[in-house]
Amino acid sequence: MVLFMMNGIWRNCICHLRKGKVLHRCQSGVHPVAPLGSRILTDPTKVFEHNMWDHMQWSKEEEEEARKKVEENSATRVIPEEQVKLESDANKYWDTFYKIHKNNFFKNRNWLLREFPEILPANQKTKEKAGDSSWDHGKTSAPDSRIQETETHCKESSDLPDGQSKARSDFSNPGLEEHRKGPGTIEHFPGSSATFRILEVGCGAGNSVFPILNTLQNIPGSFLYCCDFASGAVELVKSHTSYRAAQCSAFVHDVCNDGLPYPFPDGILDVILLVFVLSSIHPDRMQAVIHRLSRLLKPGGMLLFRDYGRYDKTQLRFKKGHCLSENFYVRGDGTRAYFFTKGEVHHIFCKAGLDEKQNLVDHRLQVNRKKQVKMHRVWVQGKFQKPLHWTQKNSKLVLSLLSHD
């Protein structure tokens, strides 16, 4: 009911405003220049010729088998006392994880720019910049979504001419007032002179940070913030040879703690990157996290999301006794993971007042050729934009709706 009311409010607001112009790269139905995700399995006898296949459709039997596995492994729940400890000590478990693995566990996310060209300013030639950097060097460890984008808002979007490509940076920003020390004086903060700002939430050891920084070094006026609530992870980022304090600020931050200030004012970010992070947060706290992050975006700013999807092989592999709540599990090292549906993602982000530009489920078939094993991978990917007409009054309205849900 609350979501219905909120959608009605946004629809009325948008329909009484002039037609907003959204950047071409965020639009519905825009396909990548290069034909990506074209590895389609047409002959089942050749399934072990490659490590990964795109656009895999599940049979009814496979989906039913997955549902039964989840039903079985979630039958026994972790006791409440242990769940409380897992929540209160969440940062300690991740600190221990990074002390053990350092930056050797995850591969660099060289696929990011292909999936999220919004990481670069609109007036940059993405293809040329990608070619000049290390984005595509070596093997990529993460998938490429190849499904048509969807868009949900009242009016159709249209392209901005090149001369207006900085529209997201030109809106007045009431949030900057919070950083004023006195009349006419604005407090300086990391990246205060930048014209294009990105925040990566849950940066870990920097597997997204450094591919992004390698590209941003060619883009004057750009600045990257990155945070993690595991202090050990942030130290790994800061001690990396590619870390540049002049263009990057890494800091310890718990996004679940709404009272903690960020080292910059609200309403200044062009892009927020949230990749395989929200799944590690307790489901009861996810909505507040997205609402808080939405306040950091400037009008027209983008929140880019990718995470585990329902029935991914990771969920199916959990044993009994590891389930915390429905579709929420704890690993052996104390870290946790939730598995989303497309509908849940839509609800969380749109309830925070963001416009859905993309929301898709990416189905892959991963194979182990040596062991002759087939595994279904499922990820959910989305792009959500802060409305161009966003005001502090809108933010208070969303907060009010959340408090009455």
Tab-separated table of C-alpha atoms in Angstrom:
chain	number	residue	atom	x	y	z
A	1	MET	CA	0.000	0.000	0.000
A	2	VAL	CA	2.835	2.383	0.915
A	3	LEU	CA	4.662	1.630	-2.314
A	4	PHE	CA	1.448	2.300	-4.269
A	5	MET	CA	0.992	5.663	-2.509
A	6	MET	CA	4.602	6.638	-3.133
A	7	ASN	CA	4.424	5.723	-6.822
A	8	GLY	CA	1.283	7.822	-7.135
A	9	ILE	CA	2.966	10.799	-5.523
A	10	TRP	CA	6.006	10.549	-7.808
A	11	ARG	CA	3.799	10.115	-10.874
A	12	ASN	CA	1.789	13.237	-10.075
A	13	CYS	CA	4.953	15.229	-9.446
A	14	ILE	CA	6.649	14.129	-12.643
A	15	CYS	CA	3.602	14.604	-14.841
A	16	HIS	CA	3.251	18.233	-13.732
A	17	LEU	CA	6.885	19.003	-14.512
A	18	ARG	CA	8.361	19.556	-17.919
A	19	LYS	CA	9.798	16.604	-19.714
A	20	GLY	CA	13.143	15.655	-18.127
A	21	LYS	CA	16.061	14.838	-20.372
A	22	VAL	CA	18.055	11.779	-19.399
A	23	LEU	CA	21.458	10.877	-20.752
A	24	HIS	CA	21.385	8.530	-23.748
A	25	ARG	CA	23.597	5.919	-22.076
A	26	CYS	CA	21.006	5.398	-19.339
A	27	GLN	CA	18.047	4.962	-21.641
A	28	SER	CA	15.846	1.946	-22.088
A	29	GLY	CA	16.568	-0.323	-25.015
A	30	VAL	CA	20.027	1.091	-25.764
A	31	HIS	CA	22.298	-1.787	-26.742
A	32	PRO	CA	26.103	-1.757	-26.322
A	33	VAL	CA	28.124	-0.833	-29.386
A	34	ALA	CA	29.859	-4.218	-29.335
A	35	PRO	CA	27.783	-7.404	-29.394
A	36	LEU	CA	28.493	-8.705	-25.913
A	37	GLY	CA	27.210	-11.854	-24.246
A	38	SER	CA	27.011	-13.732	-27.526
A	39	ARG	CA	28.270	-17.067	-26.244
A	40	ILE	CA	25.019	-18.975	-26.601
A	41	LEU	CA	24.811	-22.728	-26.121
A	42	THR	CA	22.934	-24.134	-29.120
A	43	ASP	CA	24.358	-27.649	-29.059
A	44	PRO	CA	24.185	-29.317	-25.603
A	45	THR	CA	26.913	-31.765	-26.617
A	46	LYS	CA	29.388	-28.837	-26.725
A	47	VAL	CA	28.617	-27.545	-23.222
A	48	PHE	CA	32.137	-28.286	-21.952
A	49	GLU	CA	33.912	-26.428	-24.725
A	50	HIS	CA	33.810	-23.151	-22.733
A	51	ASN	CA	33.810	-22.169	-19.056
A	52	MET	CA	30.697	-19.970	-19.246
A	53	TRP	CA	27.566	-19.701	-21.388
A	54	ASP	CA	25.265	-16.675	-21.644
A	55	HIS	CA	21.484	-16.323	-21.454
A	56	MET	CA	20.791	-19.780	-20.091
A	57	GLN	CA	17.137	-20.645	-19.694
A	58	TRP	CA	16.190	-22.934	-16.846
A	59	SER	CA	14.002	-25.924	-17.504
A	60	LYS	CA	11.022	-26.453	-15.197
A	61	GLU	CA	12.822	-29.461	-13.753
A	62	GLU	CA	15.968	-27.449	-12.962
A	63	GLU	CA	13.992	-24.675	-11.303
A	64	GLU	CA	12.018	-27.150	-9.235
A	65	GLU	CA	15.221	-28.893	-8.159
A	66	ALA	CA	16.704	-25.552	-7.088
A	67	ARG	CA	13.583	-24.675	-5.121
A	68	LYS	CA	13.753	-28.009	-3.293
A	69	LYS	CA	17.432	-27.514	-2.421
A	70	VAL	CA	16.664	-24.107	-0.911
A	71	GLU	CA	13.734	-25.547	0.972
A	72	GLU	CA	16.004	-28.235	2.395
A	73	ASN	CA	18.969	-26.054	3.331
A	74	SER	CA	16.755	-23.423	4.975
A	75	ALA	CA	14.762	-25.880	7.085
A	76	THR	CA	17.143	-25.493	10.050
A	77	ARG	CA	17.848	-21.928	11.145
A	78	VAL	CA	20.766	-20.484	13.098
A	79	ILE	CA	19.699	-19.858	16.701
A	80	PRO	CA	18.713	-16.235	17.547
A	81	GLU	CA	21.584	-15.726	20.000
A	82	GLU	CA	24.135	-16.602	17.328
A	83	GLN	CA	22.390	-14.361	14.808
A	84	VAL	CA	22.701	-11.405	17.176
A	85	LYS	CA	26.440	-12.034	17.438
A	86	LEU	CA	26.811	-12.312	13.669
A	87	GLU	CA	25.122	-8.932	13.268
A	88	SER	CA	27.048	-7.107	15.992
A	89	ASP	CA	30.425	-8.530	14.927
A	90	ALA	CA	29.890	-8.314	11.160
A	91	ASN	CA	32.837	-5.966	10.639
A	92	LYS	CA	35.134	-8.283	12.635
A	93	TYR	CA	34.344	-11.232	10.397
A	94	TRP	CA	35.168	-9.215	7.293
A	95	ASP	CA	38.331	-7.844	8.926
A	96	THR	CA	39.455	-11.401	9.583
A	97	PHE	CA	38.605	-12.297	5.984
A	98	TYR	CA	40.895	-9.590	4.601
A	99	LYS	CA	43.689	-10.355	7.071
A	100	ILE	CA	43.708	-13.919	5.768
A	101	HIS	CA	43.179	-13.329	2.060
A	102	LYS	CA	44.440	-9.734	1.691
A	103	ASN	CA	43.917	-8.778	-1.966
A	104	ASN	CA	44.356	-12.278	-3.359
A	105	PHE	CA	40.803	-13.639	-3.073
A	106	PHE	CA	38.851	-11.615	-5.666
A	107	LYS	CA	39.995	-10.801	-9.179
A	108	ASN	CA	39.901	-7.228	-10.453
A	109	ARG	CA	36.495	-6.316	-11.880
A	110	ASN	CA	37.667	-5.465	-15.355
A	111	TRP	CA	34.106	-5.972	-16.597
A	112	LEU	CA	32.744	-2.921	-14.768
A	113	LEU	CA	33.006	-0.383	-17.555
A	114	ARG	CA	31.241	-2.648	-20.027
A	115	GLU	CA	28.347	-3.178	-17.626
A	116	PHE	CA	28.293	0.326	-16.188
A	117	PRO	CA	29.508	2.976	-18.677
A	118	GLU	CA	27.901	5.498	-16.275
A	119	ILE	CA	31.132	5.231	-14.260
A	120	LEU	CA	32.610	7.707	-16.735
A	121	PRO	CA	31.348	11.269	-17.335
A	122	ALA	CA	28.864	11.503	-20.192
A	123	ASN	CA	31.178	13.547	-22.394
A	124	GLN	CA	33.943	10.944	-22.323
A	125	LYS	CA	34.348	8.528	-25.207
A	126	THR	CA	33.903	5.356	-23.225
A	127	LYS	CA	35.215	3.015	-25.875
A	128	GLU	CA	38.431	4.977	-26.388
A	129	LYS	CA	39.033	5.355	-22.675
A	130	ALA	CA	38.463	1.661	-22.099
A	131	GLY	CA	40.942	0.833	-24.804
A	132	ASP	CA	43.597	3.050	-23.229
A	133	SER	CA	43.221	1.514	-19.771
A	134	SER	CA	43.524	-1.921	-18.197
A	135	TRP	CA	39.777	-2.622	-18.011
A	136	ASP	CA	39.888	-5.543	-20.418
A	137	HIS	CA	43.377	-6.862	-19.799
A	138	GLY	CA	43.541	-10.446	-18.611
A	139	LYS	CA	40.681	-12.724	-17.666
A	140	THR	CA	37.503	-11.253	-16.295
A	141	SER	CA	36.063	-12.915	-13.236
A	142	ALA	CA	32.559	-11.534	-13.339
A	143	PRO	CA	29.711	-11.733	-15.823
A	144	ASP	CA	28.454	-9.383	-18.501
A	145	SER	CA	24.733	-8.820	-18.608
A	146	ARG	CA	23.306	-8.879	-22.111
A	147	ILE	CA	19.612	-8.222	-21.549
A	148	GLN	CA	17.654	-5.214	-22.737
A	149	GLU	CA	17.270	-2.460	-20.168
A	150	THR	CA	13.937	-1.463	-18.693
A	151	GLU	CA	12.776	1.910	-17.481
A	152	THR	CA	9.990	2.898	-15.118
A	153	HIS	CA	8.905	6.507	-14.836
A	154	CYS	CA	6.039	8.660	-16.032
A	155	LYS	CA	7.497	10.146	-19.193
A	156	GLU	CA	9.799	8.895	-21.911
A	157	SER	CA	13.435	9.984	-21.671
A	158	SER	CA	15.259	11.835	-24.413
A	159	ASP	CA	18.897	12.471	-25.263
A	160	LEU	CA	20.919	15.432	-24.121
A	161	PRO	CA	23.038	17.203	-26.691
A	162	ASP	CA	26.778	17.009	-26.061
A	163	GLY	CA	26.770	20.577	-24.882
A	164	GLN	CA	24.437	19.639	-22.062
A	165	SER	CA	26.253	16.483	-20.965
A	166	LYS	CA	27.123	18.009	-17.600
A	167	ALA	CA	23.492	18.455	-16.618
A	168	ARG	CA	23.869	16.301	-13.531
A	169	SER	CA	26.643	18.570	-12.254
A	170	ASP	CA	24.824	21.847	-12.814
A	171	PHE	CA	21.897	21.513	-10.413
A	172	SER	CA	21.837	23.623	-7.278
A	173	ASN	CA	22.864	21.615	-4.246
A	174	PRO	CA	21.189	22.416	-0.908
A	175	GLY	CA	23.298	19.722	0.760
A	176	LEU	CA	26.434	21.805	0.375
A	177	GLU	CA	24.998	24.231	2.906
A	178	GLU	CA	25.697	21.656	5.585
A	179	HIS	CA	29.405	22.110	4.996
A	180	ARG	CA	29.377	25.879	5.332
A	181	LYS	CA	31.428	27.152	8.276
A	182	GLY	CA	30.075	30.641	8.018
A	183	PRO	CA	28.454	33.168	5.650
A	184	GLY	CA	29.898	32.713	2.186
A	185	THR	CA	32.489	30.170	3.330
A	186	ILE	CA	32.331	26.536	2.220
A	187	GLU	CA	34.372	23.950	4.046
A	188	HIS	CA	36.839	22.091	1.882
A	189	PHE	CA	36.555	18.314	1.820
A	190	PRO	CA	38.297	15.573	-0.169
A	191	GLY	CA	37.280	15.987	-3.794
A	192	SER	CA	35.634	19.376	-3.176
A	193	SER	CA	37.091	20.807	-6.390
A	194	ALA	CA	36.087	17.813	-8.525
A	195	THR	CA	33.357	18.035	-11.165
A	196	PHE	CA	32.574	14.294	-11.357
A	197	ARG	CA	32.453	12.178	-8.196
A	198	ILE	CA	32.006	8.442	-7.653
A	199	LEU	CA	31.511	6.486	-4.433
A	200	GLU	CA	32.099	2.756	-4.204
A	201	VAL	CA	30.392	1.249	-1.170
A	202	GLY	CA	32.061	-1.876	0.203
A	203	CYS	CA	35.339	-1.415	-1.667
A	204	GLY	CA	37.056	-4.401	-0.062
A	205	ALA	CA	40.696	-4.698	-1.118
A	206	GLY	CA	40.173	-2.447	-4.154
A	207	ASN	CA	39.218	-4.866	-6.920
A	208	SER	CA	36.936	-2.189	-8.376
A	209	VAL	CA	38.870	0.819	-7.097
A	210	PHE	CA	42.034	0.361	-9.100
A	211	PRO	CA	40.505	-0.499	-12.476
A	212	ILE	CA	38.391	2.634	-12.049
A	213	LEU	CA	41.346	4.775	-10.956
A	214	ASN	CA	43.391	3.619	-13.944
A	215	THR	CA	40.734	5.128	-16.184
A	216	LEU	CA	40.003	8.230	-14.113
A	217	GLN	CA	43.628	9.329	-14.331
A	218	ASN	CA	42.832	10.359	-17.910
A	219	ILE	CA	39.789	12.369	-16.848
A	220	PRO	CA	40.495	15.775	-15.242
A	221	GLY	CA	38.093	16.798	-12.494
A	222	SER	CA	37.115	13.265	-11.534
A	223	PHE	CA	37.335	11.909	-7.992
A	224	LEU	CA	36.682	8.491	-6.444
A	225	TYR	CA	35.524	7.854	-2.877
A	226	CYS	CA	35.564	4.310	-1.547
A	227	CYS	CA	34.573	2.932	1.818
A	228	ASP	CA	34.323	-0.312	3.731
A	229	PHE	CA	33.439	-1.087	7.324
A	230	ALA	CA	36.393	-3.488	7.564
A	231	SER	CA	39.362	-1.305	8.509
A	232	GLY	CA	41.764	-3.966	7.238
A	233	ALA	CA	40.267	-3.689	3.763
A	234	VAL	CA	40.644	0.091	3.700
A	235	GLU	CA	44.283	-0.238	4.756
A	236	LEU	CA	44.892	-2.620	1.854
A	237	VAL	CA	43.490	-0.015	-0.528
A	238	LYS	CA	45.538	2.838	0.928
A	239	SER	CA	48.770	0.838	0.885
A	240	HIS	CA	48.374	-0.207	-2.754
A	241	THR	CA	50.975	1.231	-5.127
A	242	SER	CA	48.240	2.557	-7.442
A	243	TYR	CA	46.420	4.499	-4.708
A	244	ARG	CA	46.484	8.246	-5.374
A	245	ALA	CA	45.209	10.474	-2.565
A	246	ALA	CA	44.918	13.346	-5.041
A	247	GLN	CA	42.141	11.512	-6.874
A	248	CYS	CA	40.856	8.989	-4.350
A	249	SER	CA	39.732	8.992	-0.722
A	250	ALA	CA	39.380	5.635	1.056
A	251	PHE	CA	37.714	5.653	4.462
A	252	VAL	CA	36.181	3.327	7.032
A	253	HIS	CA	32.396	3.604	7.150
A	254	ASP	CA	29.440	1.496	8.248
A	255	VAL	CA	26.581	2.236	5.851
A	256	CYS	CA	24.129	0.657	8.304
A	257	ASN	CA	24.844	3.406	10.825
A	258	ASP	CA	22.744	6.315	9.580
A	259	GLY	CA	24.228	8.622	12.205
A	260	LEU	CA	27.774	8.385	10.874
A	261	PRO	CA	28.710	11.372	8.696
A	262	TYR	CA	30.379	10.967	5.324
A	263	PRO	CA	33.538	12.998	4.582
A	264	PHE	CA	31.540	14.993	2.016
A	265	PRO	CA	28.107	16.656	1.929
A	266	ASP	CA	24.881	15.142	0.658
A	267	GLY	CA	23.813	15.652	-2.935
A	268	ILE	CA	27.222	15.797	-4.651
A	269	LEU	CA	27.768	12.316	-6.097
A	270	ASP	CA	27.323	11.516	-9.780
A	271	VAL	CA	27.609	7.746	-9.306
A	272	ILE	CA	27.351	5.247	-6.459
A	273	LEU	CA	28.634	1.736	-7.083
A	274	LEU	CA	27.031	-1.039	-5.010
A	275	VAL	CA	28.400	-4.360	-6.259
A	276	PHE	CA	27.994	-7.546	-4.202
A	277	VAL	CA	27.594	-5.493	-1.031
A	278	LEU	CA	23.892	-5.189	-0.221
A	279	SER	CA	23.624	-8.987	0.040
A	280	SER	CA	25.939	-8.965	3.058
A	281	ILE	CA	23.620	-6.640	4.997
A	282	HIS	CA	20.735	-7.869	7.134
A	283	PRO	CA	17.502	-7.688	5.078
A	284	ASP	CA	15.832	-5.577	7.784
A	285	ARG	CA	18.450	-2.855	7.271
A	286	MET	CA	18.687	-2.787	3.482
A	287	GLN	CA	15.936	-0.233	2.885
A	288	ALA	CA	17.424	2.348	5.255
A	289	VAL	CA	20.845	1.888	3.627
A	290	ILE	CA	19.520	2.608	0.125
A	291	HIS	CA	17.512	5.578	1.347
A	292	ARG	CA	20.642	7.072	2.964
A	293	LEU	CA	22.734	6.486	-0.142
A	294	SER	CA	20.101	8.138	-2.328
A	295	ARG	CA	20.586	11.359	-0.371
A	296	LEU	CA	24.264	11.404	-1.373
A	297	LEU	CA	23.430	11.504	-5.087
A	298	LYS	CA	22.913	14.757	-6.933
A	299	PRO	CA	19.706	15.050	-8.994
A	300	GLY	CA	20.221	12.856	-12.037
A	301	GLY	CA	22.928	10.816	-10.301
A	302	MET	CA	23.041	7.044	-10.793
A	303	LEU	CA	23.176	4.168	-8.315
A	304	LEU	CA	24.624	1.079	-10.008
A	305	PHE	CA	23.813	-2.301	-8.465
A	306	ARG	CA	24.846	-5.906	-8.980
A	307	ASP	CA	24.441	-8.821	-6.567
A	308	TYR	CA	23.440	-12.451	-6.058
A	309	GLY	CA	20.176	-13.633	-7.569
A	310	ARG	CA	17.741	-16.223	-6.221
A	311	TYR	CA	18.895	-19.836	-6.784
A	312	ASP	CA	22.450	-18.895	-7.683
A	313	LYS	CA	24.777	-21.871	-7.192
A	314	THR	CA	26.161	-20.191	-4.055
A	315	GLN	CA	22.730	-20.396	-2.418
A	316	LEU	CA	22.195	-23.990	-3.484
A	317	ARG	CA	25.544	-25.068	-1.992
A	318	PHE	CA	24.744	-24.000	1.559
A	319	LYS	CA	24.332	-26.859	4.005
A	320	LYS	CA	21.636	-27.183	6.627
A	321	GLY	CA	22.215	-25.019	9.685
A	322	HIS	CA	23.574	-22.018	7.760
A	323	CYS	CA	20.260	-20.296	7.061
A	324	LEU	CA	19.559	-17.128	9.069
A	325	SER	CA	16.196	-16.235	7.535
A	326	GLU	CA	14.458	-16.663	4.214
A	327	ASN	CA	17.145	-16.545	1.463
A	328	PHE	CA	19.719	-15.166	3.936
A	329	TYR	CA	22.691	-17.344	4.934
A	330	VAL	CA	25.944	-17.312	6.877
A	331	ARG	CA	29.165	-18.737	5.489
A	332	GLY	CA	31.643	-20.727	7.533
A	333	ASP	CA	33.782	-17.629	8.102
A	334	GLY	CA	30.891	-15.618	9.594
A	335	THR	CA	30.214	-13.454	6.543
A	336	ARG	CA	26.659	-13.436	5.208
A	337	ALA	CA	24.834	-13.435	1.879
A	338	TYR	CA	21.296	-12.694	0.702
A	339	PHE	CA	19.873	-13.808	-2.661
A	340	PHE	CA	17.603	-11.311	-4.433
A	341	THR	CA	14.748	-11.478	-6.885
A	342	LYS	CA	14.222	-8.804	-9.520
A	343	GLY	CA	11.017	-7.750	-7.758
A	344	GLU	CA	12.759	-7.253	-4.426
A	345	VAL	CA	15.412	-5.074	-6.049
A	346	HIS	CA	12.728	-2.964	-7.731
A	347	HIS	CA	10.887	-2.511	-4.444
A	348	ILE	CA	13.949	-1.505	-2.392
A	349	PHE	CA	15.332	1.087	-4.787
A	350	CYS	CA	12.075	2.593	-6.004
A	351	LYS	CA	10.833	2.870	-2.429
A	352	ALA	CA	13.856	5.103	-1.812
A	353	GLY	CA	12.517	7.459	-4.496
A	354	LEU	CA	14.866	6.397	-7.317
A	355	ASP	CA	13.785	5.839	-10.918
A	356	GLU	CA	14.472	2.378	-12.333
A	357	LYS	CA	16.512	2.510	-15.549
A	358	GLN	CA	17.591	-1.115	-15.634
A	359	ASN	CA	16.606	-4.186	-13.613
A	360	LEU	CA	17.488	-7.578	-15.010
A	361	VAL	CA	18.310	-11.120	-14.030
A	362	ASP	CA	21.515	-12.451	-15.587
A	363	HIS	CA	21.427	-16.244	-16.002
A	364	ARG	CA	24.707	-18.019	-16.833
A	365	LEU	CA	25.880	-21.589	-17.023
A	366	GLN	CA	29.319	-22.081	-15.536
A	367	VAL	CA	31.069	-25.376	-16.206
A	368	ASN	CA	34.033	-27.184	-14.719
A	369	ARG	CA	35.476	-28.945	-17.713
A	370	LYS	CA	37.885	-31.037	-15.657
A	371	LYS	CA	35.183	-32.391	-13.342
A	372	GLN	CA	32.465	-32.273	-16.018
A	373	VAL	CA	30.196	-30.283	-13.673
A	374	LYS	CA	27.563	-27.712	-14.703
A	375	MET	CA	26.531	-24.877	-12.344
A	376	HIS	CA	23.881	-22.196	-12.779
A	377	ARG	CA	24.933	-18.647	-11.893
A	378	VAL	CA	22.260	-16.041	-11.243
A	379	TRP	CA	22.915	-12.344	-10.707
A	380	VAL	CA	20.613	-9.338	-10.492
A	381	GLN	CA	21.777	-6.047	-12.008
A	382	GLY	CA	20.140	-2.649	-11.840
A	383	LYS	CA	20.628	1.032	-12.583
A	384	PHE	CA	18.608	3.545	-10.601
A	385	GLN	CA	18.573	7.304	-11.075
A	386	LYS	CA	17.783	10.081	-8.656
A	387	PRO	CA	14.974	12.165	-10.198
A	388	LEU	CA	16.060	15.461	-11.715
A	389	HIS	CA	13.351	17.228	-9.685
A	390	TRP	CA	14.506	15.759	-6.331
A	391	THR	CA	14.297	18.183	-3.413
A	392	GLN	CA	14.824	17.951	0.341
A	393	LYS	CA	11.028	17.948	0.653
A	394	ASN	CA	10.894	14.787	-1.482
A	395	SER	CA	13.511	13.165	0.745
A	396	LYS	CA	11.490	13.889	3.873
A	397	LEU	CA	8.381	12.472	2.206
A	398	VAL	CA	10.129	9.171	1.411
A	399	LEU	CA	11.478	8.994	4.969
A	400	SER	CA	7.982	9.567	6.317
A	401	LEU	CA	6.584	6.774	4.140
A	402	LEU	CA	9.335	4.413	5.309
A	403	SER	CA	8.588	5.127	8.965
A	404	HIS	CA	4.915	4.184	8.486
A	405	ASP	CA	5.595	0.981	6.538
